Tab-separated table of N, CA and C in Angstrom:
chain	number	residue	atom	x	y	z
A	1130	UNK	N	130.938	104.053	92.451
A	1130	UNK	CA	130.934	105.474	92.640
A	1130	UNK	C	132.310	106.013	92.935
A	1131	UNK	N	132.718	106.970	92.271
A	1131	UNK	CA	134.063	107.597	92.366
A	1131	UNK	C	134.061	108.253	93.737
A	1132	UNK	N	135.344	108.482	94.238
A	1132	UNK	CA	135.624	109.070	95.551
A	1132	UNK	C	135.002	110.520	95.611
A	1133	UNK	N	135.175	111.279	94.557
A	1133	UNK	CA	134.658	112.645	94.567
A	1133	UNK	C	133.134	112.605	94.572
A	1134	UNK	N	132.525	111.727	93.936
A	1134	UNK	CA	131.064	111.666	93.995
A	1134	UNK	C	130.506	111.152	95.363
A	1135	UNK	N	131.315	110.230	96.037
A	1135	UNK	CA	130.910	109.760	97.251
A	1135	UNK	C	131.070	110.934	98.345
A	1136	UNK	N	132.138	111.743	98.198
A	1136	UNK	CA	132.305	112.848	99.060
A	1136	UNK	C	131.142	113.889	98.872
A	1137	UNK	N	130.794	114.112	97.643
A	1137	UNK	CA	129.724	115.061	97.360
A	1137	UNK	C	128.406	114.581	97.928
A	1138	UNK	N	128.186	113.226	97.755
A	1138	UNK	CA	126.970	112.678	98.344
A	1138	UNK	C	127.000	112.805	99.819
A	1139	UNK	N	128.094	112.531	100.512
A	1139	UNK	CA	128.158	112.597	101.994
A	1139	UNK	C	127.824	114.012	102.520
A	1140	UNK	N	128.296	114.972	101.707
A	1140	UNK	CA	128.008	116.355	102.125
A	1140	UNK	C	126.512	116.632	101.974
A	1141	UNK	N	125.980	116.291	100.855
A	1141	UNK	CA	124.580	116.449	100.584
A	1141	UNK	C	123.639	115.749	101.594
A	1142	UNK	N	124.052	114.501	101.931
A	1142	UNK	CA	123.260	113.721	102.884
A	1142	UNK	C	123.269	114.337	104.229
A	1143	UNK	N	124.465	114.822	104.667
A	1143	UNK	CA	124.568	115.444	105.949
A	1143	UNK	C	123.788	116.711	106.018
A	1144	UNK	N	123.758	117.481	104.930
A	1144	UNK	CA	123.006	118.691	104.929
A	1144	UNK	C	121.475	118.508	104.944
A	1145	UNK	N	120.993	117.531	104.238
A	1145	UNK	CA	119.610	117.272	104.072
A	1145	UNK	C	118.916	116.381	105.049
A	1146	UNK	N	119.608	115.573	105.758
A	1146	UNK	CA	119.196	114.569	106.603
A	1146	UNK	C	118.204	114.983	107.734
A	1147	UNK	N	118.487	116.172	108.284
A	1147	UNK	CA	117.678	116.786	109.340
A	1147	UNK	C	116.353	117.151	108.678
A	1148	UNK	N	116.280	117.810	107.604
A	1148	UNK	CA	115.067	118.242	106.876
A	1148	UNK	C	114.241	117.023	106.496
A	1149	UNK	N	114.872	115.995	105.999
A	1149	UNK	CA	114.141	114.799	105.579
A	1149	UNK	C	113.574	114.185	106.838
A	1150	UNK	N	114.262	114.134	107.880
A	1150	UNK	CA	113.730	113.515	109.090
A	1150	UNK	C	112.577	114.217	109.613
A	1151	UNK	N	112.599	115.473	109.626
A	1151	UNK	CA	111.411	116.347	110.142
A	1151	UNK	C	110.202	116.038	109.268
A	1152	UNK	N	110.416	116.037	108.000
A	1152	UNK	CA	109.330	115.723	107.069
A	1152	UNK	C	108.721	114.323	107.268
A	1153	UNK	N	109.714	113.338	107.473
A	1153	UNK	CA	109.273	111.925	107.679
A	1153	UNK	C	108.510	111.790	109.037
A	1154	UNK	N	108.906	112.621	110.037
A	1154	UNK	CA	108.230	112.566	111.316
A	1154	UNK	C	106.737	113.095	111.166
A	1155	UNK	N	106.529	114.047	110.303
A	1155	UNK	CA	105.262	114.588	109.991
A	1155	UNK	C	104.399	113.516	109.219
A	1156	UNK	N	105.126	112.883	108.251
A	1156	UNK	CA	104.382	111.918	107.499
A	1156	UNK	C	103.963	110.687	108.259
A	1157	UNK	N	104.775	110.282	109.229
A	1157	UNK	CA	104.512	109.115	110.061
A	1157	UNK	C	103.725	109.540	111.331
A	1158	UNK	N	103.373	110.765	111.415
A	1158	UNK	CA	102.479	111.221	112.603
A	1158	UNK	C	103.260	111.104	113.853
A	1159	UNK	N	104.577	111.345	113.840
A	1159	UNK	CA	105.324	111.262	115.094
A	1159	UNK	C	106.034	109.968	115.502
A	1160	UNK	N	105.940	109.036	114.539
A	1160	UNK	CA	106.599	107.687	114.757
A	1160	UNK	C	108.059	107.925	114.349
A	1161	UNK	N	108.867	108.174	115.313
A	1161	UNK	CA	110.306	108.596	115.082
A	1161	UNK	C	111.124	107.462	114.594
A	1162	UNK	N	110.824	106.236	114.942
A	1162	UNK	CA	111.582	105.100	114.510
A	1162	UNK	C	111.282	104.795	113.085
A	1163	UNK	N	109.950	104.828	112.694
A	1163	UNK	CA	109.642	104.730	111.322
A	1163	UNK	C	110.271	105.876	110.380
A	1164	UNK	N	110.202	106.984	110.908
A	1164	UNK	CA	110.795	108.138	110.325
A	1164	UNK	C	112.228	107.928	109.937
A	1165	UNK	N	112.984	107.498	110.974
A	1165	UNK	CA	114.386	107.165	110.727
A	1165	UNK	C	114.616	106.113	109.689
A	1166	UNK	N	113.733	105.047	109.709
A	1166	UNK	CA	113.802	104.041	108.657
A	1166	UNK	C	113.548	104.579	107.264
A	1167	UNK	N	112.566	105.529	107.035
A	1167	UNK	CA	112.228	106.051	105.820
A	1167	UNK	C	113.324	106.957	105.325
A	1168	UNK	N	114.026	107.709	106.234
A	1168	UNK	CA	115.073	108.611	105.791
A	1168	UNK	C	116.269	107.768	105.386
A	1169	UNK	N	116.484	106.676	106.162
A	1169	UNK	CA	117.607	105.754	105.749
A	1169	UNK	C	117.386	105.135	104.432
A	1170	UNK	N	116.193	104.651	104.139
A	1170	UNK	CA	115.911	104.073	102.803
A	1170	UNK	C	116.026	105.110	101.796
A	1171	UNK	N	115.474	106.316	102.020
A	1171	UNK	CA	115.578	107.432	101.008
A	1171	UNK	C	117.059	107.721	100.676
A	1172	UNK	N	117.873	107.828	101.725
A	1172	UNK	CA	119.293	108.157	101.490
A	1172	UNK	C	119.955	106.973	100.766
A	1173	UNK	N	119.630	105.760	101.053
A	1173	UNK	CA	120.165	104.684	100.320
A	1173	UNK	C	119.870	104.671	98.841
A	1174	UNK	N	118.574	105.012	98.550
A	1174	UNK	CA	118.161	105.036	97.103
A	1174	UNK	C	118.904	106.291	96.461
A	1175	UNK	N	119.094	107.338	97.160
A	1175	UNK	CA	119.817	108.472	96.508
A	1175	UNK	C	121.200	108.051	96.238
A	1176	UNK	N	121.823	107.342	97.201
A	1176	UNK	CA	123.213	106.938	97.024
A	1176	UNK	C	123.485	106.065	95.763
A	1177	UNK	N	122.573	105.134	95.513
A	1177	UNK	CA	122.647	104.283	94.384
A	1177	UNK	C	122.556	105.030	93.082
A	1178	UNK	N	121.770	106.143	93.040
A	1178	UNK	CA	121.557	106.932	91.820
A	1178	UNK	C	122.208	108.263	91.968
A	1179	UNK	N	123.215	108.513	92.749
A	1179	UNK	CA	123.770	109.695	92.947
A	1179	UNK	C	124.333	110.439	91.814
A	1180	UNK	N	124.922	109.635	90.840
A	1180	UNK	CA	125.460	110.157	89.624
A	1180	UNK	C	124.431	110.945	88.808
A	1181	UNK	N	123.201	110.408	88.759
A	1181	UNK	CA	122.084	111.032	88.042
A	1181	UNK	C	121.434	112.174	88.884
A	1182	UNK	N	121.281	111.871	90.130
A	1182	UNK	CA	120.653	112.818	91.083
A	1182	UNK	C	121.468	114.128	91.204
A	1183	UNK	N	122.734	114.030	91.270
A	1183	UNK	CA	123.571	115.200	91.484
A	1183	UNK	C	123.474	116.144	90.280
A	1184	UNK	N	123.145	115.583	89.105
A	1184	UNK	CA	122.997	116.489	87.937
A	1184	UNK	C	121.623	117.121	87.818
A	1185	UNK	N	120.674	116.756	88.627
A	1185	UNK	CA	119.350	117.221	88.565
A	1185	UNK	C	119.358	118.702	88.997
A	1186	UNK	N	118.219	119.446	88.507
A	1186	UNK	CA	118.197	120.840	88.805
A	1186	UNK	C	118.110	121.123	90.352
A	1187	UNK	N	117.371	120.210	91.024
A	1187	UNK	CA	117.167	120.476	92.470
A	1187	UNK	C	117.194	119.111	93.202
A	1188	UNK	N	118.443	118.703	93.564
A	1188	UNK	CA	118.565	117.369	94.279
A	1188	UNK	C	117.759	117.292	95.531
A	1189	UNK	N	117.613	118.419	96.273
A	1189	UNK	CA	116.857	118.412	97.562
A	1189	UNK	C	115.354	118.026	97.231
A	1190	UNK	N	114.746	118.649	96.227
A	1190	UNK	CA	113.371	118.379	95.833
A	1190	UNK	C	113.299	116.924	95.424
A	1191	UNK	N	114.289	116.375	94.695
A	1191	UNK	CA	114.316	114.989	94.333
A	1191	UNK	C	114.308	114.104	95.527
A	1192	UNK	N	115.074	114.485	96.538
A	1192	UNK	CA	115.168	113.753	97.854
A	1192	UNK	C	113.841	113.680	98.473
A	1193	UNK	N	113.134	114.821	98.514
A	1193	UNK	CA	111.788	114.894	99.173
A	1193	UNK	C	110.868	114.003	98.441
A	1194	UNK	N	110.893	114.055	97.047
A	1194	UNK	CA	110.006	113.219	96.245
A	1194	UNK	C	110.246	111.756	96.577
A	1195	UNK	N	111.526	111.364	96.673
A	1195	UNK	CA	111.806	109.896	96.989
A	1195	UNK	C	111.320	109.602	98.437
A	1196	UNK	N	111.435	110.480	99.343
A	1196	UNK	CA	110.943	110.312	100.670
A	1196	UNK	C	109.462	110.025	100.687
A	1197	UNK	N	108.633	110.891	100.005
A	1197	UNK	CA	107.243	110.686	99.955
A	1197	UNK	C	106.969	109.317	99.308
A	1198	UNK	N	107.560	108.982	98.202
A	1198	UNK	CA	107.277	107.704	97.543
A	1198	UNK	C	107.678	106.423	98.475
A	1199	UNK	N	108.800	106.556	99.146
A	1199	UNK	CA	109.115	105.513	100.113
A	1199	UNK	C	108.063	105.345	101.189
A	1200	UNK	N	107.604	106.587	101.706
A	1200	UNK	CA	106.524	106.543	102.646
A	1200	UNK	C	105.303	105.792	102.170
A	1201	UNK	N	104.810	106.225	100.976
A	1201	UNK	CA	103.573	105.633	100.439
A	1201	UNK	C	103.784	104.209	100.103
A	1202	UNK	N	104.935	103.801	99.631
A	1202	UNK	CA	105.242	102.331	99.326
A	1202	UNK	C	105.225	101.536	100.636
A	1203	UNK	N	105.764	102.173	101.723
A	1203	UNK	CA	105.712	101.510	103.040
A	1203	UNK	C	104.276	101.261	103.477
A	1204	UNK	N	103.438	102.209	103.306
A	1204	UNK	CA	102.031	102.148	103.737
A	1204	UNK	C	101.258	101.111	102.962
A	1205	UNK	N	101.689	100.777	101.773
A	1205	UNK	CA	101.037	99.802	100.944
A	1205	UNK	C	101.351	98.347	101.314
A	1206	UNK	N	102.599	98.251	101.955
A	1206	UNK	CA	103.036	96.925	102.160
A	1206	UNK	C	102.142	96.274	103.255
A	1207	UNK	N	102.031	94.971	103.128
A	1207	UNK	CA	101.217	94.270	104.164
A	1207	UNK	C	102.014	94.205	105.512
A	1208	UNK	N	103.372	94.220	105.400
A	1208	UNK	CA	104.052	94.073	106.670
A	1208	UNK	C	104.041	95.339	107.451
A	1209	UNK	N	103.401	96.436	106.915
A	1209	UNK	CA	103.419	97.620	107.621
A	1209	UNK	C	102.254	97.765	108.528
A	1210	UNK	N	101.727	96.652	108.985
A	1210	UNK	CA	100.553	96.637	109.897
A	1210	UNK	C	100.755	97.003	111.240
A	1211	UNK	N	102.060	97.234	111.603
A	1211	UNK	CA	102.376	97.531	113.087
A	1211	UNK	C	101.812	99.027	113.323
A	1212	UNK	N	101.277	99.135	114.472
A	1212	UNK	CA	100.670	100.470	114.835
A	1212	UNK	C	101.413	101.089	115.965
A	1213	UNK	N	101.610	102.359	115.826
A	1213	UNK	CA	102.275	103.059	116.907
A	1213	UNK	C	101.348	103.204	118.139
A	1214	UNK	N	101.881	103.314	119.277
A	1214	UNK	CA	101.082	103.493	120.531
A	1214	UNK	C	100.719	104.950	120.627
A	1215	UNK	N	99.715	105.250	121.446
A	1215	UNK	CA	99.204	106.522	121.574
A	1215	UNK	C	100.153	107.379	122.633
A	1216	UNK	N	101.186	106.814	123.106
A	1216	UNK	CA	102.101	107.544	123.946
A	1216	UNK	C	103.396	107.757	123.251
A	1217	UNK	N	103.942	108.919	123.420
A	1217	UNK	CA	105.201	109.341	122.756
A	1217	UNK	C	106.392	109.265	123.758
A	1218	UNK	N	107.532	108.807	123.247
A	1218	UNK	CA	108.632	108.831	124.270
A	1218	UNK	C	108.989	110.261	124.606
A	1219	UNK	N	109.568	110.394	125.712
A	1219	UNK	CA	109.959	111.664	126.323
A	1219	UNK	C	111.116	112.149	125.392
A	1220	UNK	N	110.906	113.267	124.780
A	1220	UNK	CA	111.995	113.873	123.970
A	1220	UNK	C	112.541	115.142	124.569
A	1221	UNK	N	113.776	115.481	124.419
A	1221	UNK	CA	114.208	116.641	124.964
A	1221	UNK	C	113.642	117.906	124.315
A	1222	UNK	N	113.303	118.917	125.080
A	1222	UNK	CA	112.678	119.988	124.489
A	1222	UNK	C	113.545	120.800	123.615
A	1223	UNK	N	113.005	121.139	122.423
A	1223	UNK	CA	113.776	121.807	121.479
A	1223	UNK	C	113.666	123.407	121.537
A	1224	UNK	N	112.589	123.849	122.376
A	1224	UNK	CA	112.552	125.196	122.533
A	1224	UNK	C	111.894	125.980	121.408
A	1225	UNK	N	111.570	125.292	120.316
A	1225	UNK	CA	111.009	125.922	119.148
A	1225	UNK	C	109.522	125.706	118.925
A	1226	UNK	N	108.700	125.605	120.051
A	1226	UNK	CA	107.267	125.432	119.898
A	1226	UNK	C	106.660	124.971	121.146
A	1227	UNK	N	105.423	124.806	121.075
A	1227	UNK	CA	104.579	124.357	122.095
A	1227	UNK	C	104.368	122.817	122.018
A	1228	UNK	N	104.839	122.073	123.059
A	1228	UNK	CA	104.747	120.616	122.927
A	1228	UNK	C	103.381	120.062	122.868
A	1229	UNK	N	102.458	120.627	123.689
A	1229	UNK	CA	101.059	120.155	123.591
A	1229	UNK	C	100.418	120.408	122.280
A	1230	UNK	N	100.701	121.591	121.618
A	1230	UNK	CA	100.182	121.775	120.275
A	1230	UNK	C	100.797	120.743	119.342
A	1231	UNK	N	102.031	120.517	119.355
A	1231	UNK	CA	102.736	119.714	118.526
A	1231	UNK	C	102.099	118.213	118.634
A	1232	UNK	N	101.919	117.759	119.784
A	1232	UNK	CA	101.381	116.389	120.040
A	1232	UNK	C	99.947	116.371	119.509
A	1233	UNK	N	99.197	117.466	119.724
A	1233	UNK	CA	97.791	117.412	119.258
A	1233	UNK	C	97.718	117.358	117.724
A	1234	UNK	N	98.649	118.136	117.071
A	1234	UNK	CA	98.647	118.143	115.589
A	1234	UNK	C	99.157	116.868	115.024
A	1235	UNK	N	100.147	116.198	115.726
A	1235	UNK	CA	100.668	114.894	115.239
A	1235	UNK	C	99.597	113.827	115.397
A	1236	UNK	N	98.858	113.905	116.479
A	1236	UNK	CA	97.768	112.903	116.677
A	1236	UNK	C	96.707	113.112	115.620
A	1237	UNK	N	96.402	114.341	115.216
A	1237	UNK	CA	95.361	114.643	114.215
A	1237	UNK	C	95.910	114.099	112.856
A	1238	UNK	N	97.183	114.449	112.602
A	1238	UNK	CA	97.735	113.904	111.290
A	1238	UNK	C	97.768	112.402	111.223
A	1239	UNK	N	97.927	111.717	112.298
A	1239	UNK	CA	97.938	110.185	112.376
A	1239	UNK	C	96.594	109.708	111.926
A	1240	UNK	N	95.511	110.470	112.164
A	1240	UNK	CA	94.134	109.984	111.869
A	1240	UNK	C	93.848	110.221	110.373
A	1241	UNK	N	94.628	110.902	109.517
A	1241	UNK	CA	94.329	111.085	108.229
A	1241	UNK	C	94.978	109.852	107.459
A	1242	UNK	N	94.377	109.623	106.219
A	1242	UNK	CA	94.930	108.553	105.468
A	1242	UNK	C	96.359	108.976	104.979
A	1243	UNK	N	97.163	107.947	104.609
A	1243	UNK	CA	98.544	108.206	104.112
A	1243	UNK	C	98.622	109.295	103.003
A	1244	UNK	N	97.713	109.123	101.994
A	1244	UNK	CA	97.846	110.122	100.863
A	1244	UNK	C	97.381	111.476	101.312
A	1245	UNK	N	96.366	111.603	102.159
A	1245	UNK	CA	95.885	112.899	102.727
A	1245	UNK	C	97.017	113.515	103.499
A	1246	UNK	N	97.734	112.685	104.319
A	1246	UNK	CA	98.824	113.206	105.086
A	1246	UNK	C	99.952	113.646	104.178
A	1247	UNK	N	100.233	112.913	103.192
A	1247	UNK	CA	101.292	113.282	102.165
A	1247	UNK	C	100.984	114.581	101.556
A	1248	UNK	N	99.745	114.752	101.046
A	1248	UNK	CA	99.175	116.065	100.574
A	1248	UNK	C	99.424	117.185	101.521
A	1249	UNK	N	99.055	117.041	102.706
A	1249	UNK	CA	99.138	118.132	103.698
A	1249	UNK	C	100.601	118.436	103.964
A	1250	UNK	N	101.423	117.421	104.075
A	1250	UNK	CA	102.858	117.720	104.454
A	1250	UNK	C	103.455	118.433	103.236
A	1251	UNK	N	103.185	117.931	101.997
A	1251	UNK	CA	103.850	118.611	100.807
A	1251	UNK	C	103.339	119.995	100.685
A	1252	UNK	N	102.110	120.181	100.777
A	1252	UNK	CA	101.571	121.541	100.525
A	1252	UNK	C	101.762	122.529	101.600
A	1253	UNK	N	101.695	122.205	102.881
A	1253	UNK	CA	101.795	123.123	103.959
A	1253	UNK	C	103.122	123.052	104.745
A	1254	UNK	N	103.741	121.884	104.825
A	1254	UNK	CA	105.064	121.860	105.495
A	1254	UNK	C	106.166	122.119	104.477
A	1255	UNK	N	106.165	121.495	103.361
A	1255	UNK	CA	107.143	121.690	102.288
A	1255	UNK	C	106.886	122.923	101.541
A	1256	UNK	N	105.658	123.516	101.555
A	1256	UNK	CA	105.308	124.684	100.885
A	1256	UNK	C	105.422	124.522	99.385
A	1257	UNK	N	104.904	123.305	98.859
A	1257	UNK	CA	105.035	123.045	97.443
A	1257	UNK	C	103.729	123.508	96.716
A	1258	UNK	N	103.840	123.847	95.482
A	1258	UNK	CA	102.697	124.208	94.748
A	1258	UNK	C	101.773	122.986	94.441
A	1259	UNK	N	100.549	123.220	94.053
A	1259	UNK	CA	99.664	122.173	93.638
A	1259	UNK	C	100.220	121.254	92.559
A	1260	UNK	N	100.823	121.906	91.577
A	1260	UNK	CA	101.452	121.219	90.460
A	1260	UNK	C	102.618	120.259	90.941
A	1261	UNK	N	103.508	120.824	91.725
A	1261	UNK	CA	104.573	120.012	92.317
A	1261	UNK	C	104.101	118.824	93.141
A	1262	UNK	N	103.100	119.097	93.986
A	1262	UNK	CA	102.516	118.002	94.771
A	1262	UNK	C	101.858	117.013	93.848
A	1263	UNK	N	101.165	117.390	92.857
A	1263	UNK	CA	100.609	116.453	91.902
A	1263	UNK	C	101.657	115.584	91.183
A	1264	UNK	N	102.802	116.129	90.849
A	1264	UNK	CA	103.825	115.419	90.184
A	1264	UNK	C	104.334	114.357	91.117
A	1265	UNK	N	104.650	114.801	92.338
A	1265	UNK	CA	105.338	113.859	93.271
A	1265	UNK	C	104.328	112.705	93.564
A	1266	UNK	N	103.078	112.919	93.727
A	1266	UNK	CA	102.101	111.846	94.097
A	1266	UNK	C	101.499	111.225	92.902
A	1267	UNK	N	101.866	111.612	91.770
A	1267	UNK	CA	101.237	111.126	90.429
A	1267	UNK	C	99.775	111.119	90.463
A	1268	UNK	N	99.252	112.475	90.709
A	1268	UNK	CA	97.900	112.684	90.703
A	1268	UNK	C	97.602	113.916	89.802
A	1269	UNK	N	96.354	114.136	89.520
A	1269	UNK	CA	96.068	115.333	88.751
A	1269	UNK	C	96.029	116.537	89.819
A	1270	UNK	N	96.131	117.728	89.302
A	1270	UNK	CA	96.049	118.880	90.182
A	1270	UNK	C	94.678	118.982	90.865
A	1271	UNK	N	93.565	118.610	90.134
A	1271	UNK	CA	92.302	118.653	90.703
A	1271	UNK	C	92.169	117.584	91.846
A	1272	UNK	N	92.806	116.452	91.743
A	1272	UNK	CA	92.857	115.546	92.830
A	1272	UNK	C	93.593	116.043	94.030
A	1273	UNK	N	94.688	116.781	93.842
A	1273	UNK	CA	95.385	117.331	94.924
A	1273	UNK	C	94.568	118.425	95.660
A	1274	UNK	N	93.916	119.268	94.877
A	1274	UNK	CA	92.963	120.266	95.425
A	1274	UNK	C	91.926	119.648	96.285
A	1275	UNK	N	91.251	118.552	95.704
A	1275	UNK	CA	90.152	117.844	96.492
A	1275	UNK	C	90.733	117.306	97.724
A	1276	UNK	N	91.920	116.612	97.671
A	1276	UNK	CA	92.459	115.999	98.861
A	1276	UNK	C	92.847	117.087	99.850
A	1277	UNK	N	93.354	118.143	99.504
A	1277	UNK	CA	93.629	119.229	100.403
A	1277	UNK	C	92.431	119.724	101.137
A	1278	UNK	N	91.359	119.977	100.395
A	1278	UNK	CA	90.172	120.435	101.001
A	1278	UNK	C	89.623	119.438	101.964
A	1279	UNK	N	89.552	118.180	101.629
A	1279	UNK	CA	89.057	117.065	102.414
A	1279	UNK	C	90.030	116.865	103.642
A	1280	UNK	N	91.234	116.884	103.489
A	1280	UNK	CA	92.159	116.667	104.623
A	1280	UNK	C	92.217	117.776	105.626
A	1281	UNK	N	92.130	119.009	105.082
A	1281	UNK	CA	91.995	120.159	106.019
A	1281	UNK	C	90.647	120.217	106.727
A	1282	UNK	N	89.588	119.772	106.030
A	1282	UNK	CA	88.255	119.651	106.686
A	1282	UNK	C	88.269	118.605	107.792
A	1283	UNK	N	88.950	117.560	107.493
A	1283	UNK	CA	89.072	116.313	108.501
A	1283	UNK	C	89.872	116.882	109.696
A	1284	UNK	N	90.980	117.597	109.515
A	1284	UNK	CA	91.786	118.076	110.565
A	1284	UNK	C	90.917	119.107	111.408
A	1285	UNK	N	90.074	119.953	110.730
A	1285	UNK	CA	89.336	120.867	111.538
A	1285	UNK	C	88.322	120.086	112.375
A	1286	UNK	N	87.794	118.928	111.800
A	1286	UNK	CA	86.800	118.151	112.535
A	1286	UNK	C	87.526	117.595	113.765
A	1287	UNK	N	88.676	116.969	113.554
A	1287	UNK	CA	89.409	116.339	114.588
A	1287	UNK	C	89.833	117.252	115.684
A	1288	UNK	N	90.316	118.471	115.249
A	1288	UNK	CA	90.915	119.468	116.221
A	1288	UNK	C	89.716	120.316	116.875
A	1289	UNK	N	88.642	120.512	116.118
A	1289	UNK	CA	87.499	121.313	116.597
A	1289	UNK	C	87.992	122.621	117.220
A	1290	UNK	N	87.223	123.091	118.181
A	1290	UNK	CA	87.500	124.432	118.806
A	1290	UNK	C	88.698	124.323	119.813
A	1291	UNK	N	89.073	123.024	120.174
A	1291	UNK	CA	90.035	122.811	121.218
A	1291	UNK	C	91.375	123.257	120.788
A	1292	UNK	N	91.656	123.487	119.486
A	1292	UNK	CA	92.960	123.873	119.060
A	1292	UNK	C	93.250	125.362	119.608
A	1293	UNK	N	92.336	126.083	119.846
A	1293	UNK	CA	92.507	127.478	120.302
A	1293	UNK	C	93.137	127.595	121.621
A	1294	UNK	N	92.919	126.513	122.442
A	1294	UNK	CA	93.502	126.557	123.802
A	1294	UNK	C	94.991	126.149	123.801
A	1295	UNK	N	95.492	125.592	122.668
A	1295	UNK	CA	96.860	125.240	122.609
A	1295	UNK	C	97.773	126.375	122.022
A	1296	UNK	N	97.128	127.256	121.335
A	1296	UNK	CA	97.876	128.385	120.639
A	1296	UNK	C	97.980	129.465	121.589
A	1297	UNK	N	99.291	129.824	121.836
A	1297	UNK	CA	99.560	130.983	122.730
A	1297	UNK	C	99.577	132.319	121.965
A	1298	UNK	N	98.899	133.387	122.571
A	1298	UNK	CA	98.808	134.651	121.857
A	1298	UNK	C	100.068	135.308	121.643
């Protein structure tokens, strides 16, 4: 890789790393260590192909797609049998939300299947269309719609009426 391309990649990686990390945290249902690993692997894959990626229409969307695929590949590996505990490390307050709501939502996301979690994150966190989500996950649009309905239904089951107590008016 040429020096100019390496500098361009470094700027891109610095700008997108935080967003990739937040998405990875949602995909891993709060497992920050795994999220860091997924982001690192994603950025490594982007670095190797940066010449082609930098010419893409939307390198940020390409990075998100790589992150989702890295996550799903990790879930398929037999070595990914480690399970996170039900306790979270103490994290400094970010001041941008209610901690109990965040923990409740992360716990509910953790109980979804990896593909359902990926669909929910892409559709509602990344605000992608059904078509874009289908392309990233190599599914039909109908399969994405079905997974969305089932995943949201499962989240409603898991959260029940208790979610109202976490939301401040």
